[in-house]
XYZ file of C-alpha atoms in Angstrom:
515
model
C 116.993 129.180 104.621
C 116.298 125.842 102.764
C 116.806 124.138 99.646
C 114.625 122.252 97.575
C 115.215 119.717 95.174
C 113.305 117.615 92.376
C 114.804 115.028 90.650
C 112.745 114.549 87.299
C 113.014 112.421 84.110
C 114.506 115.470 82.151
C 115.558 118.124 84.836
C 117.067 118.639 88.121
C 115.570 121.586 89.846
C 116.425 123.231 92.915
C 114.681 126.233 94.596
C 116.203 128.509 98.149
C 114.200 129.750 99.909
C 114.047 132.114 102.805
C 110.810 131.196 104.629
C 108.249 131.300 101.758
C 110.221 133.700 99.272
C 112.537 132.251 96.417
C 115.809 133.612 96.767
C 117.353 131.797 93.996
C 116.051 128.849 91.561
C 117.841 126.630 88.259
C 117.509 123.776 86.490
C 120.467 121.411 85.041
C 120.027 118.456 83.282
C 119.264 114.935 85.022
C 122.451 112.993 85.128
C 122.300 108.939 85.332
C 123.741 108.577 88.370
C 121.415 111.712 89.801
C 123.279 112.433 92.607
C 126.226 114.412 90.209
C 123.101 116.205 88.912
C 122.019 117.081 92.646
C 125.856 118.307 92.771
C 126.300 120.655 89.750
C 122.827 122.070 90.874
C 123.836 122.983 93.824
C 126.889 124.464 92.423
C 124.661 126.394 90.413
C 122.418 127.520 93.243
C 125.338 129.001 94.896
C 126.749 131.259 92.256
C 123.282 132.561 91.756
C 122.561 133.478 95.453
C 126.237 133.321 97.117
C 124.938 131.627 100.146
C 126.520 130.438 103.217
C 126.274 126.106 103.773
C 126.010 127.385 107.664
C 122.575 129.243 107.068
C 121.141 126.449 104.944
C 118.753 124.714 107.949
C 117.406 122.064 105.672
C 117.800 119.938 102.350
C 114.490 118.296 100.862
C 115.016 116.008 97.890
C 112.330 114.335 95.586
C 114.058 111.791 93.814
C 112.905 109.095 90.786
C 116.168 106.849 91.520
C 114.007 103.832 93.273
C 110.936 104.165 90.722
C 113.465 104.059 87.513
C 115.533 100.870 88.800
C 111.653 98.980 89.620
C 110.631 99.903 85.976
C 114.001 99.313 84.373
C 114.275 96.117 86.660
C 118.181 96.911 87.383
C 120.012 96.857 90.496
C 117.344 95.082 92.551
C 118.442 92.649 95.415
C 117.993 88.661 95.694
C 114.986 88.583 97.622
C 112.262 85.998 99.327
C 108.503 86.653 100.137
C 107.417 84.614 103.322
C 104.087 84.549 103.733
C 102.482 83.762 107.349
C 98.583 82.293 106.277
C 98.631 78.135 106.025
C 96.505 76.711 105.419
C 94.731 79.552 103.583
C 96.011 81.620 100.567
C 98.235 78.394 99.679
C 96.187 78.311 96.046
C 98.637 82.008 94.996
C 101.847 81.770 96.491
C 104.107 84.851 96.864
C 105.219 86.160 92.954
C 102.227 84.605 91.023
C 101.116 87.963 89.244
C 104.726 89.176 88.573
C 106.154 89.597 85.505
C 109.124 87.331 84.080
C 111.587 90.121 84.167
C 110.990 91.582 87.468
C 111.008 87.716 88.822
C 114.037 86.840 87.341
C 115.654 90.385 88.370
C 115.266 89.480 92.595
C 115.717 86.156 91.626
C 112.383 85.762 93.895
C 111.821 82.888 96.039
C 108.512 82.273 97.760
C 108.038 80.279 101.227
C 104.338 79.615 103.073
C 104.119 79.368 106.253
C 101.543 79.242 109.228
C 99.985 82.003 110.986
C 97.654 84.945 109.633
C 95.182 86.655 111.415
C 91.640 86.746 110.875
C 90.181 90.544 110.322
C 89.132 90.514 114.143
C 93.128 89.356 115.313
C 91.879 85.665 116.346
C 94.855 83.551 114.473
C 94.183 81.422 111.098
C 96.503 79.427 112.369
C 99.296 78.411 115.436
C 102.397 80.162 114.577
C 105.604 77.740 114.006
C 108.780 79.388 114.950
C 110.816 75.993 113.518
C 108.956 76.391 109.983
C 110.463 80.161 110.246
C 114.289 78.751 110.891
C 113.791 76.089 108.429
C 113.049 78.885 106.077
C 115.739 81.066 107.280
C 118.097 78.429 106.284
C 117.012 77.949 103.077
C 117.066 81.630 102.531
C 121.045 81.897 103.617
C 121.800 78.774 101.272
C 120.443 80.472 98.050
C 122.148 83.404 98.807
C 118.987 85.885 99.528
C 119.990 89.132 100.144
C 116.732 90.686 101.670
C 112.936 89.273 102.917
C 109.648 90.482 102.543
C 107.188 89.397 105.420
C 103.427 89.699 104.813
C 101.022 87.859 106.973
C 96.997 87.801 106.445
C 95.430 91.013 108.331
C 98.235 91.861 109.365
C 97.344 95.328 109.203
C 95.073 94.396 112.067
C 97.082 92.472 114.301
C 101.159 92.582 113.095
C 102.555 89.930 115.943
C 103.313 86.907 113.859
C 105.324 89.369 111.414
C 107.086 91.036 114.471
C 108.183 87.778 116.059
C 108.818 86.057 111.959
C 111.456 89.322 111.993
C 112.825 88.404 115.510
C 114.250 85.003 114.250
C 115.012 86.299 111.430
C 117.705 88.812 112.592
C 118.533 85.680 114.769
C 119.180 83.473 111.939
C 120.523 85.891 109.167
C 122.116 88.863 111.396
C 120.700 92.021 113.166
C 121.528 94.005 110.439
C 120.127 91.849 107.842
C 117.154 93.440 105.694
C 113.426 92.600 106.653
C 110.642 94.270 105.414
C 106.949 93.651 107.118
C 103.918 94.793 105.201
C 102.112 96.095 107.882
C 104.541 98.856 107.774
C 104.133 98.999 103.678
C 100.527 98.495 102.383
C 97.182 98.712 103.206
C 94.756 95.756 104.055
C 94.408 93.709 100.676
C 96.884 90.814 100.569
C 98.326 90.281 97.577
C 98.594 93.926 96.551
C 100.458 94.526 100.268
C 102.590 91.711 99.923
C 103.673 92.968 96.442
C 104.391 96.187 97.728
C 106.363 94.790 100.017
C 108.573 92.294 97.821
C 109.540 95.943 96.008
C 110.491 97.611 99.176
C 112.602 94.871 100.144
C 114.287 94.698 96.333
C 115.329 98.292 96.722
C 117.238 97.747 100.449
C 120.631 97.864 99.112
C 119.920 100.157 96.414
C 118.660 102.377 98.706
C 121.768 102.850 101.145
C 123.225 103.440 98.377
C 121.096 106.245 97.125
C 120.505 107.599 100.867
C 124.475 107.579 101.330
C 125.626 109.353 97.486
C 122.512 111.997 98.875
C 124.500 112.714 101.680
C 127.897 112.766 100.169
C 126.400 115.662 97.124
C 124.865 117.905 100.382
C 127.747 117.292 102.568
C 130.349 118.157 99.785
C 128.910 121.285 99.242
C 129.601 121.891 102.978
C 126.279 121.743 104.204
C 125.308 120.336 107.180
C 121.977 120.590 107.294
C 119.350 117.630 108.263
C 118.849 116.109 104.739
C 115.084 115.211 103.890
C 113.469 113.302 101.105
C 110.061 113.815 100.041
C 107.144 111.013 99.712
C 104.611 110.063 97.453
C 101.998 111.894 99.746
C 103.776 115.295 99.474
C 105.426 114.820 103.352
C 108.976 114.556 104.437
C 110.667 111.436 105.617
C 114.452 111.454 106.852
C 117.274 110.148 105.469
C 117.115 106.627 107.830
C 113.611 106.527 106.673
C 113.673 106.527 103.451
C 116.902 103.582 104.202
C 113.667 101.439 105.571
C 110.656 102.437 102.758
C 112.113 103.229 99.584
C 108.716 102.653 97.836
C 107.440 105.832 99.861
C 109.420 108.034 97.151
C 107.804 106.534 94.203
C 105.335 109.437 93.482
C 107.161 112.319 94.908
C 107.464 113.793 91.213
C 104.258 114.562 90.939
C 103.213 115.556 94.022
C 105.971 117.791 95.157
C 104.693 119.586 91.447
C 100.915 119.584 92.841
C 101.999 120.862 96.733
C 104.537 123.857 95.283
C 101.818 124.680 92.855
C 99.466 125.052 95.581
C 101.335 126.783 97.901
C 102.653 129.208 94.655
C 99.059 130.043 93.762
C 97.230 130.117 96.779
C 94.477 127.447 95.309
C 94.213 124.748 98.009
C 91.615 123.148 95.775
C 92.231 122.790 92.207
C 93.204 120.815 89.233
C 96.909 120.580 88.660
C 98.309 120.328 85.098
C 102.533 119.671 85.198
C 104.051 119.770 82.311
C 108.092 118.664 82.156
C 109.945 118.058 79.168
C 108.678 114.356 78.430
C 105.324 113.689 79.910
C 102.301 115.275 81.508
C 100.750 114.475 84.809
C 97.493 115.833 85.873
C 95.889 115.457 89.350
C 93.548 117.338 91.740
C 94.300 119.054 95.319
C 92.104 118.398 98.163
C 92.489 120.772 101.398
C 96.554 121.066 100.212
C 96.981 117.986 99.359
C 96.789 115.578 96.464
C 93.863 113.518 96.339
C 95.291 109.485 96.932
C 94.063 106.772 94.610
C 91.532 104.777 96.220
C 92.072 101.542 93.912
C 94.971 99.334 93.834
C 97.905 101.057 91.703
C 100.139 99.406 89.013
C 103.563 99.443 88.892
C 105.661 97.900 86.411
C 102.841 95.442 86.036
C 102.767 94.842 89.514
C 99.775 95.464 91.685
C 99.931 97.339 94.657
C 98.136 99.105 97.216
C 100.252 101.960 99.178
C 99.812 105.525 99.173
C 99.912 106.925 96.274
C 98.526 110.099 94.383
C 96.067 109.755 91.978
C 97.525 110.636 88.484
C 96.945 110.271 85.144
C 99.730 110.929 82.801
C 100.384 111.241 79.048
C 103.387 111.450 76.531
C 103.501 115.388 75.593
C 105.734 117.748 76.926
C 108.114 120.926 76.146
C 110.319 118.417 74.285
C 107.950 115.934 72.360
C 108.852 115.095 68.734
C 105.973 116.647 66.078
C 105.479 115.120 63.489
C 104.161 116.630 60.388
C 103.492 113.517 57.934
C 101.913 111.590 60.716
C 100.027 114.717 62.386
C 101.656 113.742 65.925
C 102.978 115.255 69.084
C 104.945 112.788 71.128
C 104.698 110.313 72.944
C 108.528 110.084 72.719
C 110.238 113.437 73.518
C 113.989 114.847 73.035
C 114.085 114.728 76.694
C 117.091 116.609 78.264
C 118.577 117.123 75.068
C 115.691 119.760 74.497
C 118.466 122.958 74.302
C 120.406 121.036 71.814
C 117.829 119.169 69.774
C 114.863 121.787 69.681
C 114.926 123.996 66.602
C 114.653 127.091 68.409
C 117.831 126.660 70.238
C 119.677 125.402 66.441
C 118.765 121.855 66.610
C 117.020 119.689 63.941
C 114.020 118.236 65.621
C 110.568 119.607 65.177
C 109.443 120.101 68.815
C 106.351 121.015 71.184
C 108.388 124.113 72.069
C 109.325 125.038 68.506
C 105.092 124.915 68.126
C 104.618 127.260 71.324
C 107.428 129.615 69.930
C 105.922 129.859 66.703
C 102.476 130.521 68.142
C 103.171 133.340 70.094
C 102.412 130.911 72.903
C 106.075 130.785 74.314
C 109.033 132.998 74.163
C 112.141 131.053 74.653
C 115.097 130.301 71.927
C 115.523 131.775 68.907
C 111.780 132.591 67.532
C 113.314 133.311 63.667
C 114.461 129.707 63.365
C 110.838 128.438 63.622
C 109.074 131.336 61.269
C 109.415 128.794 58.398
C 106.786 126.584 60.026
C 103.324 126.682 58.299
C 100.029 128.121 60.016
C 98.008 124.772 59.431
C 100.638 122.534 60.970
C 101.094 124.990 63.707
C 97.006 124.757 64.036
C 97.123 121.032 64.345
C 100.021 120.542 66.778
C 98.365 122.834 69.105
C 94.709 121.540 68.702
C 96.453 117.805 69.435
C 97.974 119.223 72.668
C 94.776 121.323 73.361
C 93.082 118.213 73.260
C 95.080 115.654 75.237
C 95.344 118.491 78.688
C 91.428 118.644 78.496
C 91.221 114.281 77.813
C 92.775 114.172 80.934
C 91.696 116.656 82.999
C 87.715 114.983 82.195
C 89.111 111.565 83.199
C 90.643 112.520 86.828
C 87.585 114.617 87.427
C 85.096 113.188 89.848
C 82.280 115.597 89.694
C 81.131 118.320 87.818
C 82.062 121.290 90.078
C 84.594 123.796 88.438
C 88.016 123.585 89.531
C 90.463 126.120 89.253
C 93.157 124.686 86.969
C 96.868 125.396 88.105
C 99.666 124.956 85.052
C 103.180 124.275 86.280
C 106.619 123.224 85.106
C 108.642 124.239 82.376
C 106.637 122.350 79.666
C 103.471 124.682 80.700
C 104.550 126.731 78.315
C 102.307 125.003 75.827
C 99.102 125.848 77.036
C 97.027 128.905 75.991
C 96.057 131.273 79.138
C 92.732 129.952 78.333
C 91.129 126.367 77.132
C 87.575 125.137 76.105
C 86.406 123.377 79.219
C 89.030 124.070 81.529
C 88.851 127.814 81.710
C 91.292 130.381 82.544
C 94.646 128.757 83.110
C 96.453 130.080 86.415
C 100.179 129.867 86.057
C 101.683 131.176 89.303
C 105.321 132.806 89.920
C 108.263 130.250 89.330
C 105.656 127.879 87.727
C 109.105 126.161 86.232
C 110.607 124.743 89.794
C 107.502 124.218 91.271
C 108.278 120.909 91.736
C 111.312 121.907 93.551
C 109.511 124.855 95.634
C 106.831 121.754 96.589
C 110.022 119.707 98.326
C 111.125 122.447 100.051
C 108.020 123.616 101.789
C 106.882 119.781 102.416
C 105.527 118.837 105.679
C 106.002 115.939 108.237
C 102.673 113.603 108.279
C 101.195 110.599 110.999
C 98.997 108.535 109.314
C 96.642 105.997 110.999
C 94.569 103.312 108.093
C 93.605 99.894 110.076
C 90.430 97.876 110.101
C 88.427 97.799 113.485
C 85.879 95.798 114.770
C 83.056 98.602 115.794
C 79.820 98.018 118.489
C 77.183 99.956 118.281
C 78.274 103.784 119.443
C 81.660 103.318 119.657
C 82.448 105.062 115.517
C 83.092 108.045 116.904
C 85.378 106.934 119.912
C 87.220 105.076 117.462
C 87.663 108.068 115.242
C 89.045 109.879 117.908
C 91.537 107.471 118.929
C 92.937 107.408 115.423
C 92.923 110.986 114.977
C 94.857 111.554 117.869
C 96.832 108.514 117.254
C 98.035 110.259 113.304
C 98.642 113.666 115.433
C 100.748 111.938 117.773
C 102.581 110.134 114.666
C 103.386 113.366 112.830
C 104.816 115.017 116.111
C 107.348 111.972 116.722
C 107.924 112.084 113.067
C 109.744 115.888 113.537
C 106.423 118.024 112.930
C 105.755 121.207 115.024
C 103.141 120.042 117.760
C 101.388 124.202 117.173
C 101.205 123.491 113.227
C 99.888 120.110 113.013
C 96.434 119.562 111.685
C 94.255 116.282 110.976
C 94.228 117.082 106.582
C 92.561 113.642 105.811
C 89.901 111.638 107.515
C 87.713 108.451 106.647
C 85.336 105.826 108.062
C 84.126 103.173 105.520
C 82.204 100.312 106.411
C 83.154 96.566 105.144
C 80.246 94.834 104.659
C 81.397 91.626 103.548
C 83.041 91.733 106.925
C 81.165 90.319 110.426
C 81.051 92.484 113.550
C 80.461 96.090 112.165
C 83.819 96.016 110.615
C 84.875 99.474 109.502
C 88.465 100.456 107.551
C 89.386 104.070 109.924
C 91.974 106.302 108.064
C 93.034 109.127 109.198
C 96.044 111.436 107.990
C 97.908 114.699 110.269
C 99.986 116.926 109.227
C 102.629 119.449 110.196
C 105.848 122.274 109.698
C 108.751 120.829 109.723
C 110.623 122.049 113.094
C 114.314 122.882 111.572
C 116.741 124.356 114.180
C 117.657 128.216 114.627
């Protein structure tokens, strides 16, 4: 058996399963400090199903705790970005697009130093292992906690970032936290070197987190390997996710989009989640959500790792209605949905208390909402209607029909049919989807670098990488029989010399959990 959990803005879900079947499933309330939330459900799990800790063979955990303290800019460490490019890229140093808040909250200090690559690995520049100590020092005397190292192309050729970390760990300590970007982002500079700066912010934090994780699982007297899932629906382990934090930014949604796959048998489709505060709609490719292709923003900051591409609005189960103002959301009751809601004897006019009243839903107390009028009943639903199909056009890239998949407790709200999206599919446990998606997660090897291609030599190169992700996702804990390449791309750079072309390729596989 495992266990599946999904930390979201409103609830904590958790699913146990026995292979692909759903023994057991609840939802309690998100707690601030999370992990007490990952406790009590856990509790709860076990009075439901009465299971043993010894059968329990794995723990996978989507959690929002490093995503809420980058948006809320709390708890971040005192960090500096080197950057290895002089004389090049000296015109925007390190932190130039940030915003004030986020600046001031890891106190960020920039330092510029030689090296770089060009795209092809010949060197911008000689690299200076003195500038690095001189920097090293400076680091220690403003009291810097961790270091972000990005270096031009380094993506291509990572050896002035490998040996920048070497004197590093000899100046400031073997244990003390270095992040390289080469391990973070993808090729484009500034967006990789921002990327970075975050992952390195969240090092402390994220012991932290990894070690109260532990502590809930353990407590509960299981044993089991604990996993956590990432933004492109795969596992990582616990010492993994100690070393990329930013890798668990998106698991929300996607954990939503993978158990909603695997629930309704569509490996194709459009995916509509609906929680308690906010929607999030994206599409499945082959079993797995499609990935933004353009740099992503994050708490103003632009970036450019993996990440699912989602578009999200205010409107879920709990969203305030307003009658005067003819509104639904974007601000929501949130967890306070069972107390607030008027179906369940609260005060405030909800989306739920509009789905009751409908006939839509059937949840609370459906006499407490019979007071509500037809025509604002009408115009709440026509509003939500409305904003689903919005964003279901936007995210769409073509005009093929996609079966539409509705999950989480807020899909409620939709009709089992909508203009222009067609019959709505809303699979078994639809409501821990989310949680179901963690728990059947798979390990992934993924290969993205830029090579420098001769005539004939494309598809050697794509079989290198290939074989290069497969062999990733086996040493990453994936069954060698299960694993399968699920994304592959060649794209040409133009504005590159020497046939330059960007090879991606993705593999993935079962998790291998012991007897």
């Amino acid at each position: 058996m495992r266990i599946g959990i999904d930390v979201g803005g409103t609830n904590t879900d958790a699913v146990l399963l026995d292979g692909a079947q759903v023994l057991a499933s609840t939802k309690v309330p998100t707690t601030r400090d999370v992990t007490s939330g990952i406790t009590q459900v856990l509790t709860a799990l076990k009075e439901l199903n009465g299971f043993s800790p010894d059968h329990i063979r794995g723990v996978m955990i989507g959690t929002t705790h490093f995503i809420n303290a980058l948006i809320e800019a709390r708890d971040l460490s005192p960090t500096a970005a080197i950057r290895l490019g002089l004389p090049a890229t000296a015109s925007l140093p390190p932190f130039t697009d940030w915003p004030d808040t986020l600046t001031t909250a890891v106190k960020g200090r920039a330092y510029m130093a030689h090296g770089g690559h060009e795209f092809d690995g010949r060197p911008i520049s000689p690299f200076d292992p003195d500038e690095i100590r001189r920097h090293a020092a400076d680091i220690a005397a403003h009291g810097i906690r961790s270091v972000a190292v990005s270096s031009v192309f380094s993506p291509v050729n990572d050896e002035f970032e490998q040996r920048t970390l070497a004197i590093l760990r000899e100046e400031l300590g073997p244990e003390f936290p270095v992040s390289l970007s080469h391990e973070i982002g993808r090729v484009g500079l500034l967006e990789r070197e921002n990327a970075t700066i975050v992952n390195a912010s969240l090092a402390e934090m994220a012991n932290r987190i990894v070690d109260g994780l532990a502590k809930a699982v353990l407590e509960q007297g299981i044993t089991a390997p604990l996993y956590v899932s990432q933004n492109d629906g795969t596992l990582m382990d616990i010492e993994y996710t100690r070393r990329y934090p930013v890798a668990t930014f998106a698991s929300g949604p996607t954990n939503s989009m993978r158990g909603a796959a695997a629930l309704s048998g569509f490996s194709d489709c459009l995916i509509v989640d609906i929680g308690g505060t906010t929607t999030d709609v994206g599409v499945l490719v082959n079993g797995f959500p499609r990935e933004s292709s353009t740099h992503v923003r994050l708490a103003g900051l632009r970036t450019n790792f993996r990440m699912p591409d989602v578009l999200s609005a205010g409107l879920g189960g709990g969203s305030r209605v307003r009658t005067d103002q003819g509104t639904v959301g974007p601000d929501s009751v949130g967890y306070r949905l069972t107390d607030e809601s008027l179906v369940f004897g609260g005060s405030v006019l909800t989306a739920t208390d509009i789905a009751v009243r409908s006939g839509r839903a059937d949840v609370g107390d459906a006499s407490l909402v019979s007071h509500i009028s037809d025509s604002v009943v009408r115009s709440a639903l026509e509003q939500i209607d409305r904003t689903i199909a919005d964003i279901a056009d936007r995210i769409r890239t073509s005009s093929a029909e996609l079966p539409v998949v509705a999950v989480g407790g807020g899909s409620i709200l939709l009709a089992e049919k909508l203009d222009g999206l067609g019959t709505i599919h809303r699979p078994g446990n639809f409501d821990v989807a989310n949680a179901y998606g963690a728990a059947i997660a798979q390990i992934s090897g993924e290969v993205d670098r830029v090579s420098s291609i001769a005539d004939g030599d494309q598809k050697r190169a794509m079989e290198s990488a290939r074989q290069e992700a497969v062999d990733r996702a086996v040493a990453a804990g994936a069954n060698p029989d299960t694993v399968t390449i699920v994304e592959q791309e060649a794209i040409p750079i133009p504005y590159l010399p020497g046939n330059a072309m960007r090879v991606r390729v993705k593999a993935a596989g079962n998790l291998t959990l012991g007897k």
